[in-house]
Amino acid sequence: MKKKLDMWKAALFCVAALCIAGCTKESQEVIAWVNGLPVEKEEAALFAEDADDPDALKEAVEEIAWDKYLQGEMVRTGELSNTSYGYFLEQLDQENQERKRKEAAGEVIYGPRQYSEKVYYDYRMEQFEKKWADGVEVSVDEAVLRDWYEADESLYQRFGEVTLQYLSFMEGETEEEVSRLREQIAEKVAGKEGFADAAKEAGCTLAVEERRFTQEDLSLPDVTAYPEISEIVHELSEGEVSEPVWLPGQSLIFYCSSREAAERVPFEECKDALKELYREEQVKKQKQEICDGLEIRFAEGF
């Protein structure tokens, strides 16, 4: 009797899985379940380095476990009919057919002319996560926000101002020569000499240039395009000489001649932005808690 009962339970489980997985043109091999949702081999293979390697497929299942959870949530909210990979391929085909139609009609197409399986999968998961995040309820009162603001002094600091002097070496100067000059200049600056005098005494014939950076300058292309320069603007201490910065066809040595300390944006001025930031942090926290609690079960013998 128990054996028959177990068989009945197994059949009932299969019916339930089919309800959420849906009917597709052809049945795929199920290699795992995430919170009861089947993961087909073809889906995991998108993220596996070797689709014939069981260990690689297991790693891929763990990688897309969050995606399966999102798919289940989209079914629950009515955004998605089912979670099967065959259904995904049908939607991909419909999307690409629509793009072909628009192209032939001369209509505007946003994104690629045709989606590959991986790109469309990633695009859909990005959309699903946004919808999930938008539905997460986070409530916070002003007292909690103020405590958070006061506990983390890095939140909403105004940049202040920094003045940098620098030497610009054009192509032709070797890294060895520039590094040697930098060491000599830094040694003399440490001895309380000015940057320009130190450069001259080190034998450098280049003119020292100067530039002041304020909050508005931080978004300029010649700062944002070069992480090394951006780091110097933000972090080089007053009286300090930077390591050489190597750029295509150019190298630079910076000296911080003055820096005004940053100031805190008053709480009342950044309260609304804090609410958004706090919500983002809470959504990330909830996502991590869900990921930590996902149950992954692999098919027998896999």
Short mmCIF file of N, CA and C in Angstrom, two decimals, residues 56-211:
data_model
loop_
_atom_site.label_atom_id
_atom_site.label_comp_id
_atom_site.label_asym_id
_atom_site.label_seq_id
_atom_site.Cartn_x
_atom_site.Cartn_y
_atom_site.Cartn_z
N ALA A 56 30.00 20.97 -14.56
CA ALA A 56 29.79 22.31 -15.14
C ALA A 56 28.30 22.64 -15.17
N LEU A 57 27.46 21.65 -15.46
CA LEU A 57 26.02 21.88 -15.48
C LEU A 57 25.50 22.16 -14.07
N LYS A 58 26.05 21.46 -13.07
CA LYS A 58 25.63 21.72 -11.69
C LYS A 58 25.97 23.15 -11.28
N GLU A 59 27.16 23.60 -11.65
CA GLU A 59 27.55 24.98 -11.35
C GLU A 59 26.62 25.96 -12.05
N ALA A 60 26.23 25.63 -13.29
CA ALA A 60 25.33 26.51 -14.04
C ALA A 60 23.96 26.58 -13.36
N VAL A 61 23.47 25.46 -12.85
CA VAL A 61 22.19 25.45 -12.16
C VAL A 61 22.24 26.37 -10.94
N GLU A 62 23.34 26.28 -10.19
CA GLU A 62 23.49 27.15 -9.02
C GLU A 62 23.55 28.62 -9.44
N GLU A 63 24.15 28.87 -10.60
CA GLU A 63 24.27 30.25 -11.09
C GLU A 63 22.91 30.83 -11.47
N ILE A 64 22.02 30.00 -12.03
CA ILE A 64 20.73 30.52 -12.49
C ILE A 64 19.61 30.23 -11.50
N ALA A 65 19.93 29.78 -10.29
CA ALA A 65 18.89 29.49 -9.30
C ALA A 65 18.02 30.72 -9.03
N TRP A 66 18.66 31.88 -8.93
CA TRP A 66 17.90 33.12 -8.72
C TRP A 66 16.99 33.41 -9.90
N ASP A 67 17.46 33.11 -11.11
CA ASP A 67 16.64 33.32 -12.30
C ASP A 67 15.39 32.45 -12.26
N LYS A 68 15.55 31.20 -11.81
CA LYS A 68 14.38 30.31 -11.72
C LYS A 68 13.38 30.84 -10.69
N TYR A 69 13.91 31.37 -9.59
CA TYR A 69 13.02 31.96 -8.59
C TYR A 69 12.23 33.11 -9.21
N LEU A 70 12.92 33.97 -9.97
CA LEU A 70 12.25 35.10 -10.62
C LEU A 70 11.17 34.62 -11.59
N GLN A 71 11.50 33.57 -12.35
CA GLN A 71 10.52 33.03 -13.29
C GLN A 71 9.27 32.56 -12.54
N GLY A 72 9.47 31.90 -11.41
CA GLY A 72 8.35 31.46 -10.61
C GLY A 72 7.51 32.63 -10.10
N GLU A 73 8.20 33.72 -9.72
CA GLU A 73 7.48 34.91 -9.26
C GLU A 73 6.68 35.54 -10.39
N MET A 74 7.23 35.53 -11.60
CA MET A 74 6.51 36.10 -12.73
C MET A 74 5.28 35.27 -13.08
N VAL A 75 5.36 33.94 -12.90
CA VAL A 75 4.18 33.11 -13.09
C VAL A 75 3.14 33.43 -12.02
N ARG A 76 3.60 33.60 -10.79
CA ARG A 76 2.70 33.87 -9.67
C ARG A 76 1.95 35.19 -9.88
N THR A 77 2.63 36.19 -10.43
CA THR A 77 1.99 37.50 -10.63
C THR A 77 1.30 37.63 -11.98
N GLY A 78 1.38 36.57 -12.81
CA GLY A 78 0.71 36.61 -14.10
C GLY A 78 1.52 37.24 -15.21
N GLU A 79 2.78 37.56 -14.97
CA GLU A 79 3.63 38.16 -16.01
C GLU A 79 4.14 37.11 -17.00
N LEU A 80 4.12 35.84 -16.59
CA LEU A 80 4.68 34.76 -17.38
C LEU A 80 3.73 33.58 -17.31
N SER A 81 3.59 32.86 -18.44
CA SER A 81 2.68 31.72 -18.46
C SER A 81 3.29 30.50 -17.78
N ASN A 82 4.54 30.21 -18.06
CA ASN A 82 5.21 29.08 -17.43
C ASN A 82 6.71 29.27 -17.47
N THR A 83 7.43 28.37 -16.84
CA THR A 83 8.88 28.54 -16.66
C THR A 83 9.71 27.61 -17.52
N SER A 84 9.10 26.88 -18.45
CA SER A 84 9.87 25.90 -19.22
C SER A 84 10.78 26.60 -20.23
N TYR A 85 11.85 25.91 -20.59
CA TYR A 85 12.78 26.47 -21.55
C TYR A 85 12.18 26.46 -22.95
N GLY A 86 11.35 25.46 -23.22
CA GLY A 86 10.69 25.43 -24.51
C GLY A 86 9.80 26.65 -24.72
N TYR A 87 9.11 27.06 -23.66
CA TYR A 87 8.27 28.26 -23.74
C TYR A 87 9.14 29.50 -23.97
N PHE A 88 10.29 29.54 -23.30
CA PHE A 88 11.23 30.64 -23.52
C PHE A 88 11.65 30.71 -24.99
N LEU A 89 11.96 29.55 -25.59
CA LEU A 89 12.39 29.52 -26.99
C LEU A 89 11.27 29.99 -27.92
N GLU A 90 10.03 29.64 -27.57
CA GLU A 90 8.90 30.11 -28.37
C GLU A 90 8.80 31.64 -28.32
N GLN A 91 8.99 32.20 -27.12
CA GLN A 91 8.94 33.66 -26.99
C GLN A 91 10.09 34.33 -27.72
N LEU A 92 11.26 33.71 -27.67
CA LEU A 92 12.42 34.23 -28.40
C LEU A 92 12.12 34.25 -29.90
N ASP A 93 11.54 33.17 -30.40
CA ASP A 93 11.21 33.10 -31.83
C ASP A 93 10.20 34.18 -32.20
N GLN A 94 9.19 34.37 -31.36
CA GLN A 94 8.19 35.41 -31.63
C GLN A 94 8.82 36.79 -31.64
N GLU A 95 9.73 37.04 -30.69
CA GLU A 95 10.40 38.33 -30.62
C GLU A 95 11.23 38.58 -31.87
N ASN A 96 11.98 37.58 -32.30
CA ASN A 96 12.84 37.75 -33.48
C ASN A 96 12.01 37.89 -34.76
N GLN A 97 10.88 37.18 -34.82
CA GLN A 97 10.00 37.33 -35.99
C GLN A 97 9.45 38.75 -36.06
N GLU A 98 9.08 39.30 -34.90
CA GLU A 98 8.57 40.67 -34.85
C GLU A 98 9.65 41.66 -35.27
N ARG A 99 10.89 41.40 -34.89
CA ARG A 99 11.99 42.28 -35.27
C ARG A 99 12.24 42.22 -36.78
N LYS A 100 12.11 41.03 -37.35
CA LYS A 100 12.24 40.90 -38.80
C LYS A 100 11.15 41.70 -39.51
N ARG A 101 9.93 41.60 -38.99
CA ARG A 101 8.82 42.33 -39.59
C ARG A 101 9.06 43.84 -39.55
N LYS A 102 9.52 44.34 -38.37
CA LYS A 102 9.78 45.77 -38.23
C LYS A 102 10.90 46.22 -39.17
N GLU A 103 11.93 45.40 -39.28
CA GLU A 103 13.04 45.76 -40.16
C GLU A 103 12.57 45.85 -41.61
N ALA A 104 11.77 44.89 -42.02
CA ALA A 104 11.26 44.89 -43.39
C ALA A 104 10.34 46.08 -43.66
N ALA A 105 9.64 46.51 -42.60
CA ALA A 105 8.71 47.64 -42.75
C ALA A 105 9.40 48.98 -42.54
N GLY A 106 10.70 48.96 -42.23
CA GLY A 106 11.43 50.20 -42.02
C GLY A 106 11.13 50.86 -40.70
N GLU A 107 10.61 50.09 -39.74
CA GLU A 107 10.31 50.64 -38.43
C GLU A 107 11.55 50.65 -37.54
N VAL A 108 11.51 51.47 -36.50
CA VAL A 108 12.64 51.57 -35.57
C VAL A 108 12.73 50.29 -34.74
N ILE A 109 13.95 49.76 -34.60
CA ILE A 109 14.20 48.56 -33.78
C ILE A 109 15.18 48.96 -32.68
N TYR A 110 14.77 48.78 -31.46
CA TYR A 110 15.65 49.06 -30.33
C TYR A 110 16.38 47.78 -29.93
N GLY A 111 17.69 47.90 -29.73
CA GLY A 111 18.46 46.72 -29.39
C GLY A 111 18.91 45.99 -30.64
N PRO A 112 19.31 44.72 -30.51
CA PRO A 112 19.83 43.98 -31.67
C PRO A 112 18.76 43.68 -32.70
N ARG A 113 19.18 43.46 -33.94
CA ARG A 113 18.23 43.09 -34.99
C ARG A 113 17.63 41.73 -34.68
N GLN A 114 18.44 40.83 -34.16
CA GLN A 114 17.98 39.50 -33.76
C GLN A 114 18.65 39.12 -32.45
N TYR A 115 17.88 38.59 -31.52
CA TYR A 115 18.42 38.16 -30.23
C TYR A 115 18.99 36.74 -30.33
N SER A 116 20.14 36.53 -29.69
CA SER A 116 20.61 35.16 -29.46
C SER A 116 19.93 34.64 -28.20
N GLU A 117 20.01 33.33 -27.96
CA GLU A 117 19.36 32.76 -26.78
C GLU A 117 19.91 33.38 -25.49
N LYS A 118 21.23 33.49 -25.40
CA LYS A 118 21.86 33.98 -24.17
C LYS A 118 21.51 35.45 -23.92
N VAL A 119 21.60 36.27 -24.95
CA VAL A 119 21.32 37.69 -24.78
C VAL A 119 19.87 37.91 -24.41
N TYR A 120 18.96 37.18 -25.06
CA TYR A 120 17.54 37.35 -24.74
C TYR A 120 17.23 36.84 -23.34
N TYR A 121 17.87 35.75 -22.96
CA TYR A 121 17.68 35.22 -21.60
C TYR A 121 18.09 36.25 -20.57
N ASP A 122 19.29 36.82 -20.75
CA ASP A 122 19.79 37.83 -19.81
C ASP A 122 18.88 39.06 -19.79
N TYR A 123 18.41 39.46 -20.97
CA TYR A 123 17.52 40.62 -21.06
C TYR A 123 16.23 40.37 -20.28
N ARG A 124 15.64 39.20 -20.48
CA ARG A 124 14.39 38.88 -19.79
C ARG A 124 14.59 38.82 -18.27
N MET A 125 15.70 38.23 -17.84
CA MET A 125 15.93 38.13 -16.40
C MET A 125 16.14 39.51 -15.77
N GLU A 126 16.78 40.40 -16.53
CA GLU A 126 16.95 41.78 -16.06
C GLU A 126 15.60 42.46 -15.89
N GLN A 127 14.70 42.23 -16.85
CA GLN A 127 13.36 42.80 -16.76
C GLN A 127 12.57 42.19 -15.61
N PHE A 128 12.70 40.89 -15.42
CA PHE A 128 12.00 40.21 -14.33
C PHE A 128 12.48 40.71 -12.97
N GLU A 129 13.80 40.90 -12.85
CA GLU A 129 14.32 41.36 -11.56
C GLU A 129 13.84 42.77 -11.26
N LYS A 130 13.76 43.60 -12.27
CA LYS A 130 13.26 44.97 -12.05
C LYS A 130 11.80 44.93 -11.58
N LYS A 131 11.00 44.08 -12.22
CA LYS A 131 9.59 43.98 -11.82
C LYS A 131 9.48 43.44 -10.40
N TRP A 132 10.32 42.45 -10.09
CA TRP A 132 10.31 41.90 -8.73
C TRP A 132 10.69 42.97 -7.72
N ALA A 133 11.78 43.71 -8.02
CA ALA A 133 12.27 44.74 -7.09
C ALA A 133 11.23 45.84 -6.90
N ASP A 134 10.55 46.21 -7.98
CA ASP A 134 9.52 47.25 -7.88
C ASP A 134 8.38 46.82 -6.96
N GLY A 135 8.17 45.51 -6.85
CA GLY A 135 7.09 45.01 -6.01
C GLY A 135 7.47 44.76 -4.57
N VAL A 136 8.75 44.91 -4.24
CA VAL A 136 9.18 44.69 -2.86
C VAL A 136 8.74 45.88 -2.00
N GLU A 137 8.07 45.59 -0.92
CA GLU A 137 7.60 46.66 -0.04
C GLU A 137 8.65 46.95 1.03
N VAL A 138 9.06 48.20 1.07
CA VAL A 138 10.04 48.65 2.08
C VAL A 138 9.48 49.90 2.73
N SER A 139 9.26 49.83 4.02
CA SER A 139 8.79 51.01 4.75
C SER A 139 9.89 51.49 5.69
N VAL A 140 10.05 52.80 5.77
CA VAL A 140 11.08 53.36 6.64
C VAL A 140 10.61 54.72 7.14
N ASP A 141 10.78 54.96 8.42
CA ASP A 141 10.40 56.28 8.93
C ASP A 141 11.64 57.18 8.99
N GLU A 142 11.42 58.44 9.23
CA GLU A 142 12.50 59.42 9.19
C GLU A 142 13.55 59.17 10.25
N ALA A 143 13.14 58.65 11.40
CA ALA A 143 14.09 58.38 12.48
C ALA A 143 15.11 57.33 12.07
N VAL A 144 14.63 56.29 11.37
CA VAL A 144 15.54 55.24 10.89
C VAL A 144 16.51 55.81 9.87
N LEU A 145 15.99 56.64 8.96
CA LEU A 145 16.86 57.27 7.96
C LEU A 145 17.93 58.14 8.61
N ARG A 146 17.52 58.91 9.59
CA ARG A 146 18.48 59.81 10.25
C ARG A 146 19.57 59.01 10.97
N ASP A 147 19.17 57.93 11.63
CA ASP A 147 20.16 57.08 12.31
C ASP A 147 21.14 56.49 11.30
N TRP A 148 20.62 56.07 10.14
CA TRP A 148 21.46 55.49 9.09
C TRP A 148 22.42 56.54 8.55
N TYR A 149 21.93 57.73 8.34
CA TYR A 149 22.72 58.86 7.83
C TYR A 149 23.85 59.21 8.81
N GLU A 150 23.51 59.26 10.09
CA GLU A 150 24.51 59.64 11.10
C GLU A 150 25.52 58.53 11.36
N ALA A 151 25.14 57.28 11.14
CA ALA A 151 26.05 56.17 11.41
C ALA A 151 27.08 55.98 10.30
N ASP A 152 26.77 56.43 9.09
CA ASP A 152 27.67 56.25 7.95
C ASP A 152 28.06 57.62 7.40
N GLU A 153 29.22 58.11 7.81
CA GLU A 153 29.63 59.46 7.41
C GLU A 153 30.01 59.57 5.94
N SER A 154 30.15 58.42 5.27
CA SER A 154 30.49 58.48 3.85
C SER A 154 29.28 58.84 2.98
N LEU A 155 28.09 58.76 3.55
CA LEU A 155 26.89 59.06 2.79
C LEU A 155 26.76 60.55 2.53
N TYR A 156 26.62 60.90 1.27
CA TYR A 156 26.34 62.28 0.85
C TYR A 156 27.35 63.29 1.38
N GLN A 157 28.60 63.04 1.00
CA GLN A 157 29.67 64.00 1.25
C GLN A 157 29.87 64.86 0.00
N ARG A 158 29.94 66.15 0.17
CA ARG A 158 30.32 67.01 -0.96
C ARG A 158 31.83 66.91 -1.13
N PHE A 159 32.27 66.99 -2.36
CA PHE A 159 33.67 66.74 -2.67
C PHE A 159 34.63 67.75 -2.04
N GLY A 160 34.29 69.01 -2.04
CA GLY A 160 35.22 70.03 -1.59
C GLY A 160 35.99 70.59 -2.78
N GLU A 161 37.31 70.69 -2.65
CA GLU A 161 38.12 71.25 -3.74
C GLU A 161 39.55 70.78 -3.60
N VAL A 162 40.21 70.54 -4.74
CA VAL A 162 41.62 70.13 -4.71
C VAL A 162 42.35 70.83 -5.86
N THR A 163 43.57 71.27 -5.56
CA THR A 163 44.43 71.87 -6.59
C THR A 163 45.61 70.96 -6.82
N LEU A 164 45.79 70.55 -8.07
CA LEU A 164 46.88 69.65 -8.44
C LEU A 164 47.85 70.35 -9.38
N GLN A 165 49.14 70.22 -9.09
CA GLN A 165 50.18 70.61 -10.02
C GLN A 165 50.68 69.32 -10.68
N TYR A 166 51.12 69.45 -11.93
CA TYR A 166 51.52 68.21 -12.59
C TYR A 166 52.54 68.47 -13.70
N LEU A 167 53.30 67.42 -14.00
CA LEU A 167 54.24 67.39 -15.10
C LEU A 167 53.70 66.41 -16.13
N SER A 168 53.70 66.81 -17.39
CA SER A 168 53.16 65.98 -18.46
C SER A 168 54.29 65.60 -19.41
N PHE A 169 54.61 64.31 -19.44
CA PHE A 169 55.68 63.78 -20.30
C PHE A 169 55.05 63.19 -21.55
N MET A 170 55.46 63.66 -22.71
CA MET A 170 54.91 63.12 -23.94
C MET A 170 55.67 61.87 -24.35
N GLU A 171 55.17 61.22 -25.39
CA GLU A 171 55.78 59.97 -25.86
C GLU A 171 57.24 60.19 -26.19
N GLY A 172 58.09 59.31 -25.79
CA GLY A 172 59.53 59.44 -25.99
C GLY A 172 60.28 59.26 -24.69
N GLU A 173 59.68 59.69 -23.58
CA GLU A 173 60.27 59.47 -22.26
C GLU A 173 59.99 58.04 -21.82
N THR A 174 61.01 57.33 -21.43
CA THR A 174 60.83 55.94 -21.02
C THR A 174 60.22 55.87 -19.62
N GLU A 175 59.59 54.74 -19.32
CA GLU A 175 59.01 54.54 -17.99
C GLU A 175 60.11 54.61 -16.93
N GLU A 176 61.27 54.10 -17.26
CA GLU A 176 62.38 54.12 -16.31
C GLU A 176 62.79 55.56 -15.98
N GLU A 177 62.84 56.41 -17.00
CA GLU A 177 63.26 57.79 -16.78
C GLU A 177 62.20 58.56 -15.98
N VAL A 178 60.92 58.37 -16.35
CA VAL A 178 59.85 59.06 -15.64
C VAL A 178 59.80 58.61 -14.18
N SER A 179 59.94 57.32 -13.94
CA SER A 179 59.92 56.80 -12.57
C SER A 179 61.10 57.33 -11.77
N ARG A 180 62.26 57.45 -12.42
CA ARG A 180 63.44 57.99 -11.73
C ARG A 180 63.22 59.44 -11.32
N LEU A 181 62.66 60.24 -12.24
CA LEU A 181 62.37 61.63 -11.93
C LEU A 181 61.35 61.75 -10.80
N ARG A 182 60.37 60.88 -10.84
CA ARG A 182 59.34 60.92 -9.79
C ARG A 182 59.96 60.67 -8.42
N GLU A 183 60.86 59.71 -8.31
CA GLU A 183 61.48 59.40 -7.04
C GLU A 183 62.32 60.58 -6.54
N GLN A 184 63.07 61.22 -7.43
CA GLN A 184 63.89 62.37 -7.04
C GLN A 184 63.02 63.54 -6.61
N ILE A 185 61.95 63.79 -7.35
CA ILE A 185 61.06 64.90 -7.00
C ILE A 185 60.37 64.64 -5.67
N ALA A 186 59.87 63.42 -5.47
CA ALA A 186 59.19 63.09 -4.21
C ALA A 186 60.14 63.23 -3.03
N GLU A 187 61.38 62.86 -3.20
CA GLU A 187 62.37 62.98 -2.11
C GLU A 187 62.59 64.44 -1.74
N LYS A 188 62.70 65.30 -2.75
CA LYS A 188 62.94 66.72 -2.48
C LYS A 188 61.69 67.38 -1.90
N VAL A 189 60.49 66.98 -2.37
CA VAL A 189 59.25 67.52 -1.81
C VAL A 189 59.11 67.12 -0.34
N ALA A 190 59.53 65.89 -0.03
CA ALA A 190 59.49 65.45 1.37
C ALA A 190 60.40 66.30 2.23
N GLY A 191 61.41 66.89 1.61
CA GLY A 191 62.32 67.78 2.33
C GLY A 191 61.82 69.21 2.34
N LYS A 192 60.54 69.39 2.04
CA LYS A 192 59.84 70.69 2.13
C LYS A 192 60.13 71.62 0.96
N GLU A 193 60.63 71.11 -0.14
CA GLU A 193 60.80 71.95 -1.32
C GLU A 193 59.49 71.98 -2.11
N GLY A 194 59.28 73.06 -2.85
CA GLY A 194 58.09 73.15 -3.69
C GLY A 194 58.20 72.20 -4.86
N PHE A 195 57.07 71.84 -5.43
CA PHE A 195 57.05 70.86 -6.52
C PHE A 195 57.83 71.36 -7.73
N ALA A 196 57.62 72.61 -8.12
CA ALA A 196 58.30 73.15 -9.30
C ALA A 196 59.81 73.19 -9.08
N ASP A 197 60.24 73.65 -7.89
CA ASP A 197 61.67 73.71 -7.59
C ASP A 197 62.27 72.31 -7.56
N ALA A 198 61.52 71.35 -6.99
CA ALA A 198 62.01 69.98 -6.90
C ALA A 198 62.18 69.38 -8.29
N ALA A 199 61.25 69.67 -9.19
CA ALA A 199 61.33 69.15 -10.55
C ALA A 199 62.54 69.74 -11.27
N LYS A 200 62.75 71.03 -11.06
CA LYS A 200 63.88 71.70 -11.71
C LYS A 200 65.20 71.15 -11.21
N GLU A 201 65.31 70.94 -9.91
CA GLU A 201 66.55 70.40 -9.34
C GLU A 201 66.79 68.96 -9.77
N ALA A 202 65.71 68.24 -10.09
CA ALA A 202 65.86 66.86 -10.55
C ALA A 202 66.27 66.80 -12.01
N GLY A 203 66.37 67.96 -12.65
CA GLY A 203 66.80 68.01 -14.04
C GLY A 203 65.68 68.02 -15.04
N CYS A 204 64.44 68.20 -14.57
CA CYS A 204 63.29 68.23 -15.48
C CYS A 204 63.14 69.62 -16.07
N THR A 205 63.02 69.71 -17.38
CA THR A 205 62.92 71.01 -18.05
C THR A 205 61.47 71.37 -18.40
N LEU A 206 60.54 70.49 -18.07
CA LEU A 206 59.14 70.76 -18.38
C LEU A 206 58.56 71.81 -17.44
N ALA A 207 57.59 72.58 -17.94
CA ALA A 207 56.90 73.54 -17.10
C ALA A 207 55.86 72.83 -16.26
N VAL A 208 55.76 73.24 -15.00
CA VAL A 208 54.75 72.67 -14.11
C VAL A 208 53.40 73.35 -14.39
N GLU A 209 52.38 72.54 -14.65
CA GLU A 209 51.03 73.06 -14.88
C GLU A 209 50.19 72.85 -13.63
N GLU A 210 49.06 73.56 -13.57
CA GLU A 210 48.21 73.49 -12.38
C GLU A 210 46.75 73.45 -12.78
N ARG A 211 45.96 72.71 -12.00
CA ARG A 211 44.53 72.64 -12.26
C ARG A 211 43.76 72.46 -10.95
#
